[in-house]
């Protein structure tokens, strides 16, 4: 892999974005884009010189669009815009989220429709490469351009506010000086170009994609281990029966499960095996397929958005003018994130129902609550309240966000997509699922151990083996909150996923 990524406004894949975010891959502005950036900037200079009214250039923004100001006020106005729009609410975004914002905003500005100073875009580049991460508050944006949170990046650009630098939170000016950089002097429309972008909502959606991909892959493997704990049937995972349905996500997840269960004892006939399992088991791969399908929708429209302009006004270099623009509208993506949240909630519901079945002797033939001693040991009984509480929270979190907005700015801004909120709450669902899948893995490992010497699948067995390195067989009652935390950490840290991928290679 070429360690330096040349960004040109059209070539930012999610994989490349993740390299920049997680692996600190260097970025550079493609030199071929520079003439377009300067031409776009010149359009603003020409319009300012001619006195043509332009939103955010020589007229205010929002309800103040009727307020006109002269070129002599450009620098002060743009600083005022950055300061007045820095309105985020705690908590702070993670370094990974901020890196995604910087990379996405840099790329969309390279579409040459923004008019931002190329020198400021170079600062975005250098923030990424030098590890200067502006402190951006997570809450406060409604998804029609994240104009109340992204200005906090502008604070660092002009030497105000705070940044995370070398593992510490420091005044931005200290980080800039340490790297030999100077605060920017804002020119025409620079403030609006920094503030008006969907980079925060899109960054949260991008990290949601990454985390959902990981949780779905691991979820398939833990479902397979749970199926082995149940002594369930493999027919619903068959290649032909799933292909006949024609749903791509279902086909892919069933194929993954067949591979994960290769070599499993479930392939051998057993007269004690049920003819049909409960739907939470029988349709496990199909429900996970729904998550896969929703994820593909989000990925499709997210990639479009991070490689196209979202600016208002939009600079039309070809015509030497600007156009009032609806391109900051993110309803399509926000609807997709809402759909993904609902799909993950179905995954959550299935985990609950499988967990209720795997401790029921009428389904498994194993002792109630998977206890090794039906009198001396209670086993996995009260833990049902823990995963039921998480599932209840997931159902609450899965309520639609994209349709819940309030008109403001004198009735001018009367629509919103709530993309940042939609993505944030879906990330919380994913985190809850880490606990729930950890609980399912604990049950599945206990059930397969109690079956005595059964052979597990190539991948499901490897996942169980890694879990058993941390959480031993439940031979007597112990503080299960410690096991829950350990199982969660095995998932959050990526340990179980690495075991899966190693066995699946």
PDB file of N, CA and C in Angstrom, residues 137-177:
ATOM      1  N   UNK A 137     -16.815  18.899  20.194  1.00  0.00           N
ATOM      2  CA  UNK A 137     -17.903  18.383  21.018  1.00  0.00           C
ATOM      3  C   UNK A 137     -18.867  17.581  20.144  1.00  0.00           C
ATOM      4  N   UNK A 138     -19.367  16.488  20.702  1.00  0.00           N
ATOM      5  CA  UNK A 138     -20.110  15.525  19.882  1.00  0.00           C
ATOM      6  C   UNK A 138     -21.545  15.957  19.599  1.00  0.00           C
ATOM      7  N   UNK A 139     -22.216  16.575  20.564  1.00  0.00           N
ATOM      8  CA  UNK A 139     -23.654  16.850  20.404  1.00  0.00           C
ATOM      9  C   UNK A 139     -23.900  18.304  20.014  1.00  0.00           C
ATOM     10  N   UNK A 140     -25.050  18.546  19.361  1.00  0.00           N
ATOM     11  CA  UNK A 140     -25.450  19.905  19.034  1.00  0.00           C
ATOM     12  C   UNK A 140     -25.751  20.139  17.570  1.00  0.00           C
ATOM     13  N   UNK A 141     -25.354  19.210  16.681  1.00  0.00           N
ATOM     14  CA  UNK A 141     -25.629  19.367  15.255  1.00  0.00           C
ATOM     15  C   UNK A 141     -26.885  18.594  14.883  1.00  0.00           C
ATOM     16  N   UNK A 142     -27.628  19.102  13.891  1.00  0.00           N
ATOM     17  CA  UNK A 142     -28.894  18.480  13.502  1.00  0.00           C
ATOM     18  C   UNK A 142     -28.850  17.852  12.115  1.00  0.00           C
ATOM     19  N   UNK A 143     -27.700  17.886  11.454  1.00  0.00           N
ATOM     20  CA  UNK A 143     -27.559  17.139  10.218  1.00  0.00           C
ATOM     21  C   UNK A 143     -27.858  17.894   8.943  1.00  0.00           C
ATOM     22  N   UNK A 144     -27.990  19.210   9.015  1.00  0.00           N
ATOM     23  CA  UNK A 144     -28.148  20.016   7.801  1.00  0.00           C
ATOM     24  C   UNK A 144     -26.905  20.891   7.654  1.00  0.00           C
ATOM     25  N   UNK A 145     -25.759  20.266   7.572  1.00  0.00           N
ATOM     26  CA  UNK A 145     -24.505  20.969   7.758  1.00  0.00           C
ATOM     27  C   UNK A 145     -24.266  21.056   9.263  1.00  0.00           C
ATOM     28  N   UNK A 146     -23.153  20.497   9.725  1.00  0.00           N
ATOM     29  CA  UNK A 146     -22.919  20.414  11.166  1.00  0.00           C
ATOM     30  C   UNK A 146     -22.312  21.724  11.675  1.00  0.00           C
ATOM     31  N   UNK A 147     -23.118  22.790  11.543  1.00  0.00           N
ATOM     32  CA  UNK A 147     -22.598  24.149  11.707  1.00  0.00           C
ATOM     33  C   UNK A 147     -22.418  24.568  13.162  1.00  0.00           C
ATOM     34  N   UNK A 148     -22.827  23.726  14.110  1.00  0.00           N
ATOM     35  CA  UNK A 148     -22.620  24.090  15.515  1.00  0.00           C
ATOM     36  C   UNK A 148     -21.497  23.287  16.160  1.00  0.00           C
ATOM     37  N   UNK A 149     -20.935  22.329  15.448  1.00  0.00           N
ATOM     38  CA  UNK A 149     -19.854  21.511  15.999  1.00  0.00           C
ATOM     39  C   UNK A 149     -18.563  21.627  15.183  1.00  0.00           C
ATOM     40  N   UNK A 150     -18.660  21.616  13.869  1.00  0.00           N
ATOM     41  CA  UNK A 150     -17.460  21.710  13.036  1.00  0.00           C
ATOM     42  C   UNK A 150     -16.688  23.020  13.223  1.00  0.00           C
ATOM     43  N   UNK A 151     -17.328  24.140  13.601  1.00  0.00           N
ATOM     44  CA  UNK A 151     -16.530  25.344  13.867  1.00  0.00           C
ATOM     45  C   UNK A 151     -15.468  25.154  14.948  1.00  0.00           C
ATOM     46  N   UNK A 152     -15.608  24.109  15.770  1.00  0.00           N
ATOM     47  CA  UNK A 152     -14.571  23.846  16.768  1.00  0.00           C
ATOM     48  C   UNK A 152     -13.267  23.410  16.099  1.00  0.00           C
ATOM     49  N   UNK A 153     -13.356  22.852  14.898  1.00  0.00           N
ATOM     50  CA  UNK A 153     -12.144  22.630  14.105  1.00  0.00           C
ATOM     51  C   UNK A 153     -11.577  23.986  13.679  1.00  0.00           C
ATOM     52  N   UNK A 154     -12.477  24.902  13.325  1.00  0.00           N
ATOM     53  CA  UNK A 154     -12.055  26.252  12.968  1.00  0.00           C
ATOM     54  C   UNK A 154     -11.348  26.962  14.106  1.00  0.00           C
ATOM     55  N   UNK A 155     -11.731  26.650  15.341  1.00  0.00           N
ATOM     56  CA  UNK A 155     -11.040  27.246  16.485  1.00  0.00           C
ATOM     57  C   UNK A 155      -9.549  26.920  16.445  1.00  0.00           C
ATOM     58  N   UNK A 156      -9.230  25.670  16.185  1.00  0.00           N
ATOM     59  CA  UNK A 156      -7.821  25.282  16.104  1.00  0.00           C
ATOM     60  C   UNK A 156      -7.153  25.911  14.889  1.00  0.00           C
ATOM     61  N   UNK A 157      -7.874  26.019  13.795  1.00  0.00           N
ATOM     62  CA  UNK A 157      -7.310  26.612  12.579  1.00  0.00           C
ATOM     63  C   UNK A 157      -6.877  28.053  12.829  1.00  0.00           C
ATOM     64  N   UNK A 158      -7.624  28.784  13.648  1.00  0.00           N
ATOM     65  CA  UNK A 158      -7.252  30.180  13.919  1.00  0.00           C
ATOM     66  C   UNK A 158      -6.479  30.326  15.234  1.00  0.00           C
ATOM     67  N   UNK A 159      -6.065  29.191  15.817  1.00  0.00           N
ATOM     68  CA  UNK A 159      -5.204  29.231  16.998  1.00  0.00           C
ATOM     69  C   UNK A 159      -5.926  29.362  18.315  1.00  0.00           C
ATOM     70  N   UNK A 160      -7.239  29.123  18.331  1.00  0.00           N
ATOM     71  CA  UNK A 160      -8.011  29.176  19.565  1.00  0.00           C
ATOM     72  C   UNK A 160      -8.419  27.767  19.974  1.00  0.00           C
ATOM     73  N   UNK A 161      -9.118  27.634  21.075  1.00  0.00           N
ATOM     74  CA  UNK A 161      -9.626  26.339  21.486  1.00  0.00           C
ATOM     75  C   UNK A 161      -8.526  25.384  21.908  1.00  0.00           C
ATOM     76  N   UNK A 162      -8.883  24.098  21.910  1.00  0.00           N
ATOM     77  CA  UNK A 162      -7.967  23.054  22.359  1.00  0.00           C
ATOM     78  C   UNK A 162      -7.823  21.976  21.297  1.00  0.00           C
ATOM     79  N   UNK A 163      -6.731  21.235  21.421  1.00  0.00           N
ATOM     80  CA  UNK A 163      -6.486  20.113  20.524  1.00  0.00           C
ATOM     81  C   UNK A 163      -5.869  18.971  21.315  1.00  0.00           C
ATOM     82  N   UNK A 164      -6.094  17.752  20.844  1.00  0.00           N
ATOM     83  CA  UNK A 164      -5.381  16.590  21.370  1.00  0.00           C
ATOM     84  C   UNK A 164      -4.108  16.461  20.559  1.00  0.00           C
ATOM     85  N   UNK A 165      -2.965  16.469  21.233  1.00  0.00           N
ATOM     86  CA  UNK A 165      -1.674  16.464  20.546  1.00  0.00           C
ATOM     87  C   UNK A 165      -0.686  15.655  21.377  1.00  0.00           C
ATOM     88  N   UNK A 166      -0.087  14.647  20.765  1.00  0.00           N
ATOM     89  CA  UNK A 166       0.886  13.788  21.457  1.00  0.00           C
ATOM     90  C   UNK A 166       0.284  13.173  22.726  1.00  0.00           C
ATOM     91  N   UNK A 167      -0.995  12.811  22.639  1.00  0.00           N
ATOM     92  CA  UNK A 167      -1.648  12.138  23.752  1.00  0.00           C
ATOM     93  C   UNK A 167      -2.125  13.036  24.864  1.00  0.00           C
ATOM     94  N   UNK A 168      -2.003  14.363  24.695  1.00  0.00           N
ATOM     95  CA  UNK A 168      -2.436  15.307  25.723  1.00  0.00           C
ATOM     96  C   UNK A 168      -3.382  16.342  25.130  1.00  0.00           C
ATOM     97  N   UNK A 169      -4.249  16.882  25.961  1.00  0.00           N
ATOM     98  CA  UNK A 169      -5.113  18.000  25.559  1.00  0.00           C
ATOM     99  C   UNK A 169      -4.365  19.286  25.876  1.00  0.00           C
ATOM    100  N   UNK A 170      -4.117  20.087  24.849  1.00  0.00           N
ATOM    101  CA  UNK A 170      -3.333  21.317  25.011  1.00  0.00           C
ATOM    102  C   UNK A 170      -4.052  22.452  24.287  1.00  0.00           C
ATOM    103  N   UNK A 171      -3.742  23.718  24.619  1.00  0.00           N
ATOM    104  CA  UNK A 171      -4.259  24.823  23.807  1.00  0.00           C
ATOM    105  C   UNK A 171      -3.818  24.643  22.354  1.00  0.00           C
ATOM    106  N   UNK A 172      -4.701  24.909  21.438  1.00  0.00           N
ATOM    107  CA  UNK A 172      -4.398  24.701  20.024  1.00  0.00           C
ATOM    108  C   UNK A 172      -3.134  25.432  19.589  1.00  0.00           C
ATOM    109  N   UNK A 173      -2.956  26.638  20.103  1.00  0.00           N
ATOM    110  CA  UNK A 173      -1.802  27.434  19.682  1.00  0.00           C
ATOM    111  C   UNK A 173      -0.500  26.731  20.052  1.00  0.00           C
ATOM    112  N   UNK A 174      -0.484  25.992  21.163  1.00  0.00           N
ATOM    113  CA  UNK A 174       0.723  25.258  21.543  1.00  0.00           C
ATOM    114  C   UNK A 174       1.023  24.139  20.548  1.00  0.00           C
ATOM    115  N   UNK A 175      -0.011  23.432  20.117  1.00  0.00           N
ATOM    116  CA  UNK A 175       0.187  22.353  19.139  1.00  0.00           C
ATOM    117  C   UNK A 175       0.684  22.922  17.815  1.00  0.00           C
ATOM    118  N   UNK A 176       0.092  24.045  17.389  1.00  0.00           N
ATOM    119  CA  UNK A 176       0.531  24.664  16.140  1.00  0.00           C
ATOM    120  C   UNK A 176       1.998  25.090  16.230  1.00  0.00           C
ATOM    121  N   UNK A 177       2.361  25.746  17.311  1.00  0.00           N
ATOM    122  CA  UNK A 177       3.741  26.217  17.461  1.00  0.00           C
ATOM    123  C   UNK A 177       4.727  25.055  17.521  1.00  0.00           C
TER     124      UNK A 177
END
